[in-house]
Amino acid sequence: MDDKNKFLHQIVDNPKCLDEILDFIVDAFFIVNHQGQILKVNQNAVDILKYSKKELLKMKLEELEVEHQVLKDFDIPATEESYSVECKLKTATGQIKHFEITVTEVDKLEEEVFLIFAHNITQYKEKEIELKQTCRENKDFVDELRKQKNRINTILQTSMDAFWIMDIEGYILETNEAFRNMFGYSLMEIMNLNININDLDVTRDKVSILEKLQGIRYEGKDRFETKYKCKNGNMKDLEISVTYVETLDEPIFEVFARDISERKKKEKALQRTQKQLVQSEKMAALGRLVAGIAHEINTPIGVGITAASHIADETKSIIDLYNDNNMKREDLENYLKTILDTSDMILKNLDNASELISNFKQVAVDRTDNKKRKFKLKEYLKDVLVSLKPKLKNTKHKVKINGADDLEVDTYPGAISQIITNLTVNSLRHAFEKQEQGVIKIDILEKDKVVELRYSDNGRGMAEEEKEKIFDPFYTTKRGQGGTGLGLNLVYNLVTSTLNGKIECDSKLGEGTTFTILFPKEGN
């Protein structure tokens, strides 16, 4: 008997020694006979499969197998001492575990047996399955990413807006076809194009462009209007949208540019038209003022002419009496009394006419000349109201002015006059349309060199949707009835542009309207 067979027989004859040796094996170990009956197991087999030794020794290996592939026929090729295979074994708890099985046939004992080492590879298999799943998911993700990239590229290339990617120094890295069509550069020319070096942005110098890019890096994105120069030298007005992106390779700017040149031309044309309409509205208001003042002056002038004519007639009569030597003391006394009374009447009416003409002259000059000067605000507002007397005299409406008499401002009186006139006309046409007796209050306050002029009426007020549109050009509720929709728009422009101030409207239906105007005491 050789040494190997002698050792096997010693182990078999000493079960305790065999158990101790098997328990040192880190893998699960089984000895089974040709029928698959389990004859011996080690402690690791018990720990891994969760069966007791007694339970395992009563079982056949096929009861543990899931796919019955370890000991299908126990045929080991003659040229080999053992073979290996992967299999799945079921634990006592029903859990399926993966094993790498090595089967060795031993035929040197009284009974032919098989030694089976089962190395637990469950974690490896789970990781392998997880890795395969991850690979499949990654492949799906990459495929979807590729599809998205193709979709995005198609969108960008077919977009009517110019698109380009540039680095943090302004070098253009990639463009779409719209960019090339808009600016006239070829692909080769774009390779070395820099918005800073090549002076594409003509509204900023190089330092300003770099500062702008730095600001976008800090904010993350920006939208603005600018002007770019094309290859042929033509200028285009653009609306630019820039987003800063931290990519894996390098930080970049994604830029979309929309050509708004036509829109800008239309806006300028609209502004010119609106300016002309506003100017026409100013002149029309001045014309109405002239007509009203002319009508108002006509009364005292007419009375003066009638009185002067009466004096002439009386003088002719007294001269005739004197020439005929028929003049009595009583005739002379009556003549002198008539002269005194009539002269007083002439003077009073001429004073009224003079005041109207003086006020009108100052208001008219202020509106047409529009120069800044110092004046006392309350006194000037009274002059403006005198010029509005023709519009107010046939009504029962009252206008009250409250404020300090000595408040002096250095600003544009023509703007103040136009604002008060338009607000008053607005109250007469709209607020008091169905109201016989209304009250207009003009309150003047001054704080920290800022003047607050609060104009209010107790008229019908406005609904919220109407209030939101009152400063819009051409908005009117009297379309076709003489309303142009420019009155309050002109007020807004005069307050914000000429007086460099702010105006707010507070109104509720049935509760009147208040316009609060704030402007600096000393205008720019």
Short mmCIF file of C-alpha atoms in Angstrom, two decimals:
data_model
loop_
_atom_site.label_atom_id
_atom_site.label_comp_id
_atom_site.label_asym_id
_atom_site.label_seq_id
_atom_site.Cartn_x
_atom_site.Cartn_y
_atom_site.Cartn_z
CA MET A 1 0.00 0.00 0.00
CA ASP A 2 1.51 3.34 -1.00
CA ASP A 3 1.73 6.33 1.38
CA LYS A 4 -1.30 8.15 -0.10
CA ASN A 5 -3.66 5.17 0.34
CA LYS A 6 -2.23 4.47 3.77
CA PHE A 7 -3.01 8.11 4.83
CA LEU A 8 -6.59 7.83 3.51
CA HIS A 9 -7.19 4.63 5.45
CA GLN A 10 -5.83 6.21 8.64
CA ILE A 11 -8.20 9.18 8.27
CA VAL A 12 -11.21 6.97 7.60
CA ASP A 13 -10.37 4.76 10.56
CA ASN A 14 -10.15 7.82 12.86
CA PRO A 15 -13.43 9.83 12.49
CA LYS A 16 -12.50 12.38 15.17
CA CYS A 17 -9.29 13.22 13.39
CA LEU A 18 -11.18 13.48 10.12
CA ASP A 19 -13.71 15.94 11.60
CA GLU A 20 -10.93 18.16 12.95
CA ILE A 21 -9.19 18.23 9.57
CA LEU A 22 -12.41 18.98 7.67
CA ASP A 23 -13.33 21.84 10.02
CA PHE A 24 -10.07 23.55 9.08
CA ILE A 25 -11.22 23.73 5.43
CA VAL A 26 -12.55 27.26 4.69
CA ASP A 27 -14.98 25.98 2.05
CA ALA A 28 -17.99 23.77 2.48
CA PHE A 29 -16.88 20.12 2.19
CA PHE A 30 -18.94 17.01 1.40
CA ILE A 31 -18.17 13.31 1.01
CA VAL A 32 -20.86 11.57 -1.02
CA ASN A 33 -21.20 8.09 -2.39
CA HIS A 34 -21.99 7.10 -5.93
CA GLN A 35 -25.73 7.48 -5.25
CA GLY A 36 -25.23 11.06 -4.08
CA GLN A 37 -25.87 10.30 -0.41
CA ILE A 38 -24.02 12.69 1.84
CA LEU A 39 -21.68 10.74 4.11
CA LYS A 40 -19.67 13.51 5.70
CA VAL A 41 -19.75 17.32 5.94
CA ASN A 42 -17.62 19.94 7.69
CA GLN A 43 -18.75 22.76 9.95
CA ASN A 44 -18.51 25.40 7.16
CA ALA A 45 -21.08 23.44 5.13
CA VAL A 46 -23.38 23.59 8.16
CA ASP A 47 -22.79 27.33 8.64
CA ILE A 48 -23.31 28.20 4.98
CA LEU A 49 -26.34 25.99 4.25
CA LYS A 50 -28.03 26.52 7.66
CA TYR A 51 -28.75 22.80 8.07
CA SER A 52 -27.57 20.77 11.04
CA LYS A 53 -25.08 17.94 10.45
CA LYS A 54 -27.75 15.36 11.20
CA GLU A 55 -30.06 16.91 8.59
CA LEU A 56 -27.34 17.02 5.97
CA LEU A 57 -26.26 13.42 6.58
CA LYS A 58 -29.81 12.28 5.88
CA MET A 59 -29.92 14.12 2.54
CA LYS A 60 -28.73 13.49 -0.95
CA LEU A 61 -26.78 16.12 -2.74
CA GLU A 62 -29.53 16.53 -5.34
CA GLU A 63 -31.87 17.75 -2.59
CA LEU A 64 -29.59 20.76 -2.12
CA GLU A 65 -29.03 21.40 -5.81
CA VAL A 66 -31.24 23.78 -7.73
CA GLU A 67 -30.32 22.67 -11.25
CA HIS A 68 -28.91 19.15 -10.51
CA GLN A 69 -25.71 19.51 -12.44
CA VAL A 70 -22.94 18.57 -9.99
CA LEU A 71 -23.28 14.82 -9.84
CA LYS A 72 -25.35 14.06 -12.90
CA ASP A 73 -23.59 10.80 -13.56
CA PHE A 74 -20.43 11.01 -11.42
CA ASP A 75 -18.42 10.20 -14.50
CA ILE A 76 -14.98 11.74 -14.35
CA PRO A 77 -12.86 11.36 -17.46
CA ALA A 78 -10.14 8.75 -17.01
CA THR A 79 -7.48 11.28 -17.83
CA GLU A 80 -8.59 13.58 -14.99
CA GLU A 81 -8.65 13.15 -11.23
CA SER A 82 -11.33 15.79 -10.69
CA TYR A 83 -13.58 18.31 -12.39
CA SER A 84 -15.03 21.74 -11.52
CA VAL A 85 -18.42 23.24 -12.17
CA GLU A 86 -20.52 26.17 -10.96
CA CYS A 87 -23.86 25.39 -9.36
CA LYS A 88 -26.58 26.73 -7.12
CA LEU A 89 -27.43 25.21 -3.72
CA LYS A 90 -30.50 25.97 -1.66
CA THR A 91 -30.09 26.72 2.06
CA ALA A 92 -32.45 25.65 4.84
CA THR A 93 -33.95 29.15 4.78
CA GLY A 94 -34.73 28.85 1.06
CA GLN A 95 -31.95 31.21 -0.01
CA ILE A 96 -30.15 30.34 -3.24
CA LYS A 97 -26.36 30.52 -3.08
CA HIS A 98 -23.80 30.18 -5.82
CA PHE A 99 -20.84 27.78 -5.46
CA GLU A 100 -17.82 26.76 -7.43
CA ILE A 101 -17.69 22.96 -6.97
CA THR A 102 -14.61 20.77 -7.29
CA VAL A 103 -15.38 17.00 -7.41
CA THR A 104 -12.66 14.40 -6.83
CA GLU A 105 -13.31 10.66 -7.12
CA VAL A 106 -11.69 8.37 -4.52
CA ASP A 107 -11.80 4.64 -5.32
CA LYS A 108 -9.07 3.40 -3.01
CA LEU A 109 -11.37 2.77 -0.08
CA GLU A 110 -13.87 -0.03 0.58
CA GLU A 111 -16.57 2.14 -1.06
CA GLU A 112 -16.12 4.47 -4.01
CA VAL A 113 -16.76 8.06 -2.81
CA PHE A 114 -16.52 11.62 -4.08
CA LEU A 115 -14.85 14.49 -2.27
CA ILE A 116 -16.63 17.75 -2.97
CA PHE A 117 -15.24 21.19 -2.15
CA ALA A 118 -17.87 23.96 -2.49
CA HIS A 119 -16.44 27.50 -2.59
CA ASN A 120 -19.13 30.12 -1.87
CA ILE A 121 -19.12 32.62 -4.77
CA THR A 122 -22.53 34.17 -4.05
CA GLN A 123 -21.18 37.68 -3.46
CA TYR A 124 -19.06 37.45 -6.57
CA LYS A 125 -22.10 36.34 -8.61
CA GLU A 126 -24.25 39.13 -7.16
CA LYS A 127 -21.54 41.64 -8.03
CA GLU A 128 -21.28 40.10 -11.49
CA ILE A 129 -25.05 40.36 -11.99
CA GLU A 130 -25.00 43.91 -10.64
CA LEU A 131 -22.12 44.78 -12.95
CA LYS A 132 -23.92 43.30 -15.95
CA GLN A 133 -27.05 45.25 -15.00
CA THR A 134 -24.97 48.39 -14.63
CA CYS A 135 -23.37 47.75 -18.00
CA ARG A 136 -26.79 47.30 -19.56
CA GLU A 137 -28.05 50.47 -17.88
CA ASN A 138 -24.91 52.35 -18.89
CA LYS A 139 -25.34 51.16 -22.44
CA ASP A 140 -28.97 52.29 -22.38
CA PHE A 141 -27.87 55.58 -20.81
CA VAL A 142 -25.12 56.07 -23.40
CA ASP A 143 -27.58 55.24 -26.18
CA GLU A 144 -30.11 57.70 -24.77
CA LEU A 145 -27.36 60.28 -24.28
CA ARG A 146 -26.31 59.81 -27.88
CA LYS A 147 -29.90 60.21 -29.02
CA GLN A 148 -30.32 63.34 -26.91
CA LYS A 149 -27.07 64.73 -28.26
CA ASN A 150 -28.25 64.09 -31.80
CA ARG A 151 -31.61 65.72 -31.04
CA ILE A 152 -29.95 68.75 -29.41
CA ASN A 153 -27.47 69.03 -32.27
CA THR A 154 -30.32 68.87 -34.79
CA ILE A 155 -32.25 71.54 -32.88
CA LEU A 156 -29.20 73.81 -32.64
CA GLN A 157 -28.23 73.36 -36.26
CA THR A 158 -31.76 74.04 -37.52
CA SER A 159 -32.41 76.91 -35.09
CA MET A 160 -33.06 80.33 -36.63
CA ASP A 161 -31.16 81.92 -33.73
CA ALA A 162 -27.38 82.00 -33.87
CA PHE A 163 -25.69 79.71 -31.32
CA TRP A 164 -22.09 79.40 -30.32
CA ILE A 165 -19.89 77.99 -27.58
CA MET A 166 -16.87 79.94 -26.43
CA ASP A 167 -14.22 79.58 -23.76
CA ILE A 168 -13.71 81.97 -20.85
CA GLU A 169 -11.36 84.14 -22.96
CA GLY A 170 -13.93 84.66 -25.70
CA TYR A 171 -12.61 82.21 -28.30
CA ILE A 172 -15.43 80.61 -30.28
CA LEU A 173 -15.24 76.80 -30.15
CA GLU A 174 -18.39 75.71 -31.97
CA THR A 175 -21.25 77.33 -33.88
CA ASN A 176 -24.43 76.42 -35.68
CA GLU A 177 -25.33 77.22 -39.27
CA ALA A 178 -27.42 80.23 -38.26
CA PHE A 179 -24.31 81.85 -36.74
CA ARG A 180 -22.37 81.40 -39.96
CA ASN A 181 -25.27 82.75 -42.02
CA MET A 182 -25.82 85.70 -39.70
CA PHE A 183 -22.22 86.90 -39.49
CA GLY A 184 -20.87 85.60 -42.79
CA TYR A 185 -17.85 83.65 -41.48
CA SER A 186 -16.75 80.26 -42.83
CA LEU A 187 -15.91 77.28 -40.62
CA MET A 188 -12.18 77.87 -41.15
CA GLU A 189 -12.50 81.54 -40.17
CA ILE A 190 -14.49 80.68 -37.06
CA MET A 191 -11.66 78.48 -35.74
CA ASN A 192 -9.63 81.52 -34.66
CA LEU A 193 -12.54 83.89 -33.99
CA ASN A 194 -12.64 85.77 -30.68
CA ILE A 195 -15.46 88.16 -29.80
CA ASN A 196 -12.94 90.38 -28.03
CA ILE A 197 -9.97 90.33 -30.40
CA ASN A 198 -12.04 90.47 -33.58
CA ASP A 199 -14.24 93.32 -32.29
CA LEU A 200 -17.52 91.48 -32.85
CA ASP A 201 -19.24 93.32 -29.97
CA VAL A 202 -19.03 96.98 -30.97
CA THR A 203 -20.88 98.34 -27.92
CA ARG A 204 -18.07 97.47 -25.46
CA ASP A 205 -14.30 97.79 -25.35
CA LYS A 206 -12.06 94.80 -24.62
CA VAL A 207 -11.87 95.47 -20.90
CA SER A 208 -15.66 95.82 -20.64
CA ILE A 209 -16.20 92.54 -22.50
CA LEU A 210 -13.90 90.64 -20.14
CA GLU A 211 -15.65 92.25 -17.16
CA LYS A 212 -19.00 91.24 -18.64
CA LEU A 213 -17.85 87.63 -19.04
CA GLN A 214 -16.51 87.62 -15.49
CA GLY A 215 -19.86 88.88 -14.25
CA ILE A 216 -21.69 86.11 -16.13
CA ARG A 217 -19.34 83.51 -14.59
CA TYR A 218 -20.32 84.84 -11.17
CA GLU A 219 -24.07 85.08 -11.85
CA GLY A 220 -24.32 81.94 -14.00
CA LYS A 221 -26.35 83.51 -16.81
CA ASP A 222 -27.41 86.82 -18.32
CA ARG A 223 -29.67 88.32 -20.99
CA PHE A 224 -28.98 91.65 -22.66
CA GLU A 225 -29.14 93.59 -25.91
CA THR A 226 -26.04 94.60 -27.84
CA LYS A 227 -24.72 95.30 -31.32
CA TYR A 228 -22.40 92.97 -33.29
CA LYS A 229 -20.38 93.59 -36.42
CA CYS A 230 -20.61 91.12 -39.32
CA LYS A 231 -17.72 90.10 -41.57
CA ASN A 232 -18.89 92.55 -44.27
CA GLY A 233 -18.96 95.40 -41.75
CA ASN A 234 -22.75 95.56 -41.34
CA MET A 235 -24.09 96.02 -37.82
CA LYS A 236 -26.80 93.87 -36.27
CA ASP A 237 -28.81 94.52 -33.14
CA LEU A 238 -28.88 91.32 -31.10
CA GLU A 239 -30.67 89.97 -28.06
CA ILE A 240 -28.06 87.82 -26.31
CA SER A 241 -28.71 85.00 -23.83
CA VAL A 242 -25.54 83.60 -22.17
CA THR A 243 -25.19 80.65 -19.79
CA TYR A 244 -21.97 79.72 -17.99
CA VAL A 245 -21.37 75.95 -17.82
CA GLU A 246 -18.75 74.09 -15.79
CA THR A 247 -18.02 71.09 -18.05
CA LEU A 248 -15.71 68.13 -17.39
CA ASP A 249 -13.07 69.45 -19.77
CA GLU A 250 -13.18 73.22 -19.33
CA PRO A 251 -15.64 75.96 -18.38
CA ILE A 252 -17.56 77.38 -21.37
CA PHE A 253 -20.21 79.92 -22.30
CA GLU A 254 -23.28 78.83 -24.27
CA VAL A 255 -24.61 81.77 -26.26
CA PHE A 256 -27.86 82.27 -28.17
CA ALA A 257 -28.25 85.42 -30.28
CA ARG A 258 -31.46 86.64 -31.92
CA ASP A 259 -31.36 89.29 -34.63
CA ILE A 260 -33.61 92.13 -33.46
CA SER A 261 -32.45 94.70 -36.04
CA GLU A 262 -35.89 94.93 -37.67
CA ARG A 263 -37.59 95.15 -34.30
CA LYS A 264 -35.24 97.97 -33.30
CA LYS A 265 -36.03 99.87 -36.50
CA LYS A 266 -39.75 99.50 -35.83
CA GLU A 267 -39.29 100.57 -32.21
CA LYS A 268 -37.42 103.71 -33.31
CA ALA A 269 -40.12 104.45 -35.88
CA LEU A 270 -42.78 103.92 -33.20
CA GLN A 271 -40.91 106.17 -30.78
CA ARG A 272 -40.68 108.90 -33.43
CA THR A 273 -44.39 108.55 -34.16
CA GLN A 274 -45.25 108.58 -30.47
CA LYS A 275 -43.03 111.62 -29.92
CA GLN A 276 -44.77 113.40 -32.78
CA LEU A 277 -48.17 112.47 -31.38
CA VAL A 278 -47.17 113.65 -27.91
CA GLN A 279 -45.90 116.91 -29.40
CA SER A 280 -49.15 117.22 -31.33
CA GLU A 281 -51.06 116.62 -28.10
CA LYS A 282 -49.00 119.34 -26.41
CA MET A 283 -49.72 121.80 -29.20
CA ALA A 284 -53.39 120.81 -29.26
CA ALA A 285 -53.57 121.42 -25.51
CA LEU A 286 -51.86 124.77 -26.02
CA GLY A 287 -54.34 125.54 -28.80
CA ARG A 288 -57.25 124.73 -26.51
CA LEU A 289 -55.66 126.93 -23.86
CA VAL A 290 -55.35 129.82 -26.35
CA ALA A 291 -58.96 129.38 -27.43
CA GLY A 292 -60.17 129.33 -23.83
CA ILE A 293 -58.09 132.35 -22.83
CA ALA A 294 -59.18 134.26 -25.96
CA HIS A 295 -62.79 133.58 -25.06
CA GLU A 296 -62.17 134.59 -21.45
CA ILE A 297 -60.33 137.79 -22.40
CA ASN A 298 -63.09 138.70 -24.84
CA THR A 299 -65.49 139.56 -21.97
CA PRO A 300 -63.42 142.22 -20.13
CA ILE A 301 -62.13 143.64 -23.40
CA GLY A 302 -65.71 143.84 -24.71
CA VAL A 303 -66.87 145.56 -21.54
CA GLY A 304 -63.92 147.98 -21.80
CA ILE A 305 -64.73 148.79 -25.41
CA THR A 306 -68.41 149.36 -24.58
CA ALA A 307 -67.47 151.58 -21.62
CA ALA A 308 -64.96 153.58 -23.71
CA SER A 309 -67.61 154.01 -26.41
CA HIS A 310 -70.05 155.24 -23.76
CA ILE A 311 -67.47 157.80 -22.55
CA ALA A 312 -66.98 158.99 -26.12
CA ASP A 313 -70.75 159.46 -26.57
CA GLU A 314 -71.10 161.30 -23.25
CA THR A 315 -68.10 163.50 -24.05
CA LYS A 316 -69.58 164.42 -27.47
CA SER A 317 -72.90 165.31 -25.79
CA ILE A 318 -71.28 167.55 -23.17
CA ILE A 319 -69.18 169.27 -25.86
CA ASP A 320 -72.33 169.97 -27.89
CA LEU A 321 -74.02 171.51 -24.82
CA TYR A 322 -70.93 173.58 -24.15
CA ASN A 323 -70.70 174.84 -27.75
CA ASP A 324 -74.38 175.79 -27.70
CA ASN A 325 -73.98 177.54 -24.34
CA ASN A 326 -76.66 175.23 -22.93
CA MET A 327 -74.49 173.35 -20.42
CA LYS A 328 -75.68 173.51 -16.86
CA ARG A 329 -73.85 172.75 -13.64
CA GLU A 330 -75.96 169.59 -13.27
CA ASP A 331 -74.93 168.41 -16.77
CA LEU A 332 -71.25 168.83 -15.90
CA GLU A 333 -71.66 167.01 -12.59
CA ASN A 334 -73.50 164.10 -14.27
CA TYR A 335 -70.80 163.90 -16.95
CA LEU A 336 -67.98 163.82 -14.40
CA LYS A 337 -69.76 161.09 -12.39
CA THR A 338 -70.26 159.05 -15.60
CA ILE A 339 -66.60 159.46 -16.50
CA LEU A 340 -65.51 158.35 -13.02
CA ASP A 341 -67.77 155.27 -12.93
CA THR A 342 -67.04 154.20 -16.49
CA SER A 343 -63.28 154.70 -16.08
CA ASP A 344 -63.38 152.52 -12.97
CA MET A 345 -65.25 149.84 -14.94
CA ILE A 346 -62.68 150.02 -17.78
CA LEU A 347 -59.76 149.75 -15.35
CA LYS A 348 -61.24 146.74 -13.56
CA ASN A 349 -61.90 144.84 -16.80
CA LEU A 350 -58.51 145.75 -18.23
CA ASP A 351 -56.89 144.51 -15.00
CA ASN A 352 -58.75 141.21 -15.40
CA ALA A 353 -57.65 140.96 -19.02
CA SER A 354 -54.08 141.89 -18.09
CA GLU A 355 -53.96 139.18 -15.40
CA LEU A 356 -55.32 136.58 -17.82
CA ILE A 357 -52.84 137.61 -20.50
CA SER A 358 -49.94 137.64 -18.03
CA ASN A 359 -50.77 134.20 -16.66
CA PHE A 360 -51.40 132.81 -20.11
CA LYS A 361 -48.16 134.27 -21.42
CA GLN A 362 -46.09 132.68 -18.64
CA VAL A 363 -47.81 129.29 -18.92
CA ALA A 364 -47.63 129.30 -22.72
CA VAL A 365 -43.94 130.27 -22.69
CA ASP A 366 -43.18 127.57 -20.10
CA ARG A 367 -44.90 124.90 -22.19
CA THR A 368 -43.24 125.82 -25.46
CA ASP A 369 -39.83 126.85 -24.12
CA ASN A 370 -39.57 124.13 -21.43
CA LYS A 371 -36.63 125.73 -19.63
CA LYS A 372 -35.75 125.13 -16.01
CA ARG A 373 -36.14 128.07 -13.64
CA LYS A 374 -36.85 128.87 -10.01
CA PHE A 375 -40.44 129.63 -9.05
CA LYS A 376 -42.80 129.36 -6.11
CA LEU A 377 -44.80 126.21 -6.69
CA LYS A 378 -48.11 127.13 -5.04
CA GLU A 379 -48.24 130.54 -6.73
CA TYR A 380 -47.47 128.97 -10.09
CA LEU A 381 -50.20 126.34 -9.64
CA LYS A 382 -52.66 129.17 -9.03
CA ASP A 383 -51.56 130.74 -12.33
CA VAL A 384 -52.13 127.42 -14.07
CA LEU A 385 -55.63 127.22 -12.60
CA VAL A 386 -56.36 130.72 -13.89
CA SER A 387 -55.53 129.47 -17.37
CA LEU A 388 -57.98 126.59 -16.74
CA LYS A 389 -60.75 128.99 -15.71
CA PRO A 390 -62.59 128.67 -19.06
CA LYS A 391 -62.95 124.91 -18.43
CA LEU A 392 -64.05 125.32 -14.81
CA LYS A 393 -66.24 128.45 -14.83
CA ASN A 394 -69.38 126.76 -16.22
CA THR A 395 -69.20 123.94 -13.63
CA LYS A 396 -69.80 123.67 -9.90
CA HIS A 397 -66.51 121.87 -9.37
CA LYS A 398 -64.01 123.35 -6.92
CA VAL A 399 -60.23 123.22 -6.87
CA LYS A 400 -58.31 123.60 -3.60
CA ILE A 401 -54.54 124.04 -3.31
CA ASN A 402 -52.87 123.30 0.05
CA GLY A 403 -49.22 123.84 0.82
CA ALA A 404 -46.56 126.30 1.89
CA ASP A 405 -46.67 129.61 0.05
CA ASP A 406 -42.89 130.00 0.18
CA LEU A 407 -41.97 126.57 -1.24
CA GLU A 408 -39.62 127.39 -4.10
CA VAL A 409 -38.49 124.78 -6.64
CA ASP A 410 -35.87 124.85 -9.36
CA THR A 411 -37.34 122.69 -12.08
CA TYR A 412 -39.38 122.79 -15.31
CA PRO A 413 -42.59 124.85 -14.90
CA GLY A 414 -43.84 123.86 -18.34
CA ALA A 415 -43.93 120.23 -17.26
CA ILE A 416 -45.77 121.13 -14.03
CA SER A 417 -48.31 123.17 -16.01
CA GLN A 418 -48.91 120.38 -18.52
CA ILE A 419 -49.24 117.77 -15.75
CA ILE A 420 -51.81 119.75 -13.73
CA THR A 421 -53.73 120.70 -16.89
CA ASN A 422 -53.92 117.08 -18.12
CA LEU A 423 -54.92 115.75 -14.69
CA THR A 424 -57.62 118.43 -14.34
CA VAL A 425 -58.99 117.77 -17.83
CA ASN A 426 -58.93 114.03 -17.04
CA SER A 427 -61.00 114.66 -13.89
CA LEU A 428 -63.52 116.81 -15.78
CA ARG A 429 -63.89 114.31 -18.65
CA HIS A 430 -63.88 111.07 -16.71
CA ALA A 431 -64.11 111.43 -12.91
CA PHE A 432 -66.91 114.05 -12.93
CA GLU A 433 -68.66 112.86 -16.09
CA LYS A 434 -71.90 112.15 -14.21
CA GLN A 435 -71.20 114.33 -11.18
CA GLU A 436 -72.37 117.94 -10.97
CA GLN A 437 -70.27 119.08 -8.05
CA GLY A 438 -66.82 117.60 -7.51
CA VAL A 439 -63.76 118.59 -5.53
CA ILE A 440 -60.17 118.56 -6.75
CA LYS A 441 -57.45 118.84 -4.11
CA ILE A 442 -53.80 119.59 -4.81
CA ASP A 443 -51.58 119.07 -1.76
CA ILE A 444 -47.93 120.12 -1.77
CA LEU A 445 -45.37 118.71 0.68
CA GLU A 446 -41.59 118.87 0.82
CA LYS A 447 -39.23 116.53 2.68
CA ASP A 448 -35.49 115.97 2.28
CA LYS A 449 -35.42 118.09 -0.89
CA VAL A 450 -38.09 115.92 -2.50
CA VAL A 451 -41.44 117.48 -3.42
CA GLU A 452 -44.63 115.44 -3.10
CA LEU A 453 -47.47 116.76 -5.23
CA ARG A 454 -50.66 114.88 -4.46
CA TYR A 455 -53.53 115.44 -6.90
CA SER A 456 -56.87 113.89 -5.91
CA ASP A 457 -60.52 114.07 -6.92
CA ASN A 458 -63.68 112.62 -5.39
CA GLY A 459 -65.02 111.37 -8.70
CA ARG A 460 -66.17 107.95 -9.84
CA GLY A 461 -62.76 106.26 -9.44
CA MET A 462 -61.46 103.37 -11.53
CA ALA A 463 -61.59 99.59 -11.59
CA GLU A 464 -58.30 97.72 -11.08
CA GLU A 465 -57.95 96.65 -14.73
CA GLU A 466 -58.53 100.25 -15.87
CA LYS A 467 -56.02 101.62 -13.35
CA GLU A 468 -53.30 99.26 -14.60
CA LYS A 469 -53.54 100.71 -18.14
CA ILE A 470 -54.02 104.44 -17.54
CA PHE A 471 -50.41 105.36 -18.32
CA ASP A 472 -50.29 103.21 -21.48
CA PRO A 473 -50.13 105.21 -24.72
CA PHE A 474 -53.39 105.33 -26.69
CA TYR A 475 -55.43 103.79 -23.87
CA THR A 476 -58.71 105.69 -23.45
CA THR A 477 -62.28 104.97 -22.42
CA LYS A 478 -63.45 107.84 -24.67
CA ARG A 479 -62.41 106.45 -28.03
CA GLY A 480 -64.40 108.26 -30.70
CA GLN A 481 -65.45 110.95 -28.22
CA GLY A 482 -62.35 113.13 -28.46
CA GLY A 483 -60.08 110.98 -26.31
CA THR A 484 -56.60 110.29 -27.73
CA GLY A 485 -55.26 108.12 -24.93
CA LEU A 486 -52.13 110.29 -24.68
CA GLY A 487 -53.07 112.63 -21.83
CA LEU A 488 -51.94 110.52 -18.88
CA ASN A 489 -49.15 108.90 -20.90
CA LEU A 490 -47.80 112.42 -21.44
CA VAL A 491 -48.13 113.04 -17.67
CA TYR A 492 -46.14 109.85 -16.97
CA ASN A 493 -43.38 110.81 -19.42
CA LEU A 494 -43.14 114.37 -18.06
CA VAL A 495 -42.88 113.14 -14.46
CA THR A 496 -40.35 110.37 -15.10
CA SER A 497 -38.26 111.99 -17.85
CA THR A 498 -38.51 115.78 -17.49
CA LEU A 499 -38.93 116.04 -13.70
CA ASN A 500 -36.85 112.89 -13.04
CA GLY A 501 -39.52 111.72 -10.62
CA LYS A 502 -42.08 108.99 -9.95
CA ILE A 503 -45.87 108.86 -10.22
CA GLU A 504 -48.33 106.42 -8.68
CA CYS A 505 -52.08 106.12 -9.01
CA ASP A 506 -54.41 104.93 -6.25
CA SER A 507 -58.06 104.50 -7.16
CA LYS A 508 -61.08 102.38 -6.40
CA LEU A 509 -64.40 102.39 -8.15
CA GLY A 510 -66.71 104.84 -6.39
CA GLU A 511 -63.97 106.19 -4.10
CA GLY A 512 -62.17 108.76 -6.25
CA THR A 513 -58.62 108.86 -7.60
CA THR A 514 -55.30 110.09 -6.22
CA PHE A 515 -52.11 110.69 -8.22
CA THR A 516 -48.98 110.96 -6.06
CA ILE A 517 -46.04 112.63 -7.81
CA LEU A 518 -42.55 112.76 -6.29
CA PHE A 519 -39.79 114.83 -7.87
CA PRO A 520 -36.55 116.50 -6.70
CA LYS A 521 -36.83 120.06 -5.47
CA GLU A 522 -33.89 120.95 -7.69
CA GLY A 523 -34.25 119.28 -11.06
CA ASN A 524 -31.40 117.96 -13.18
#
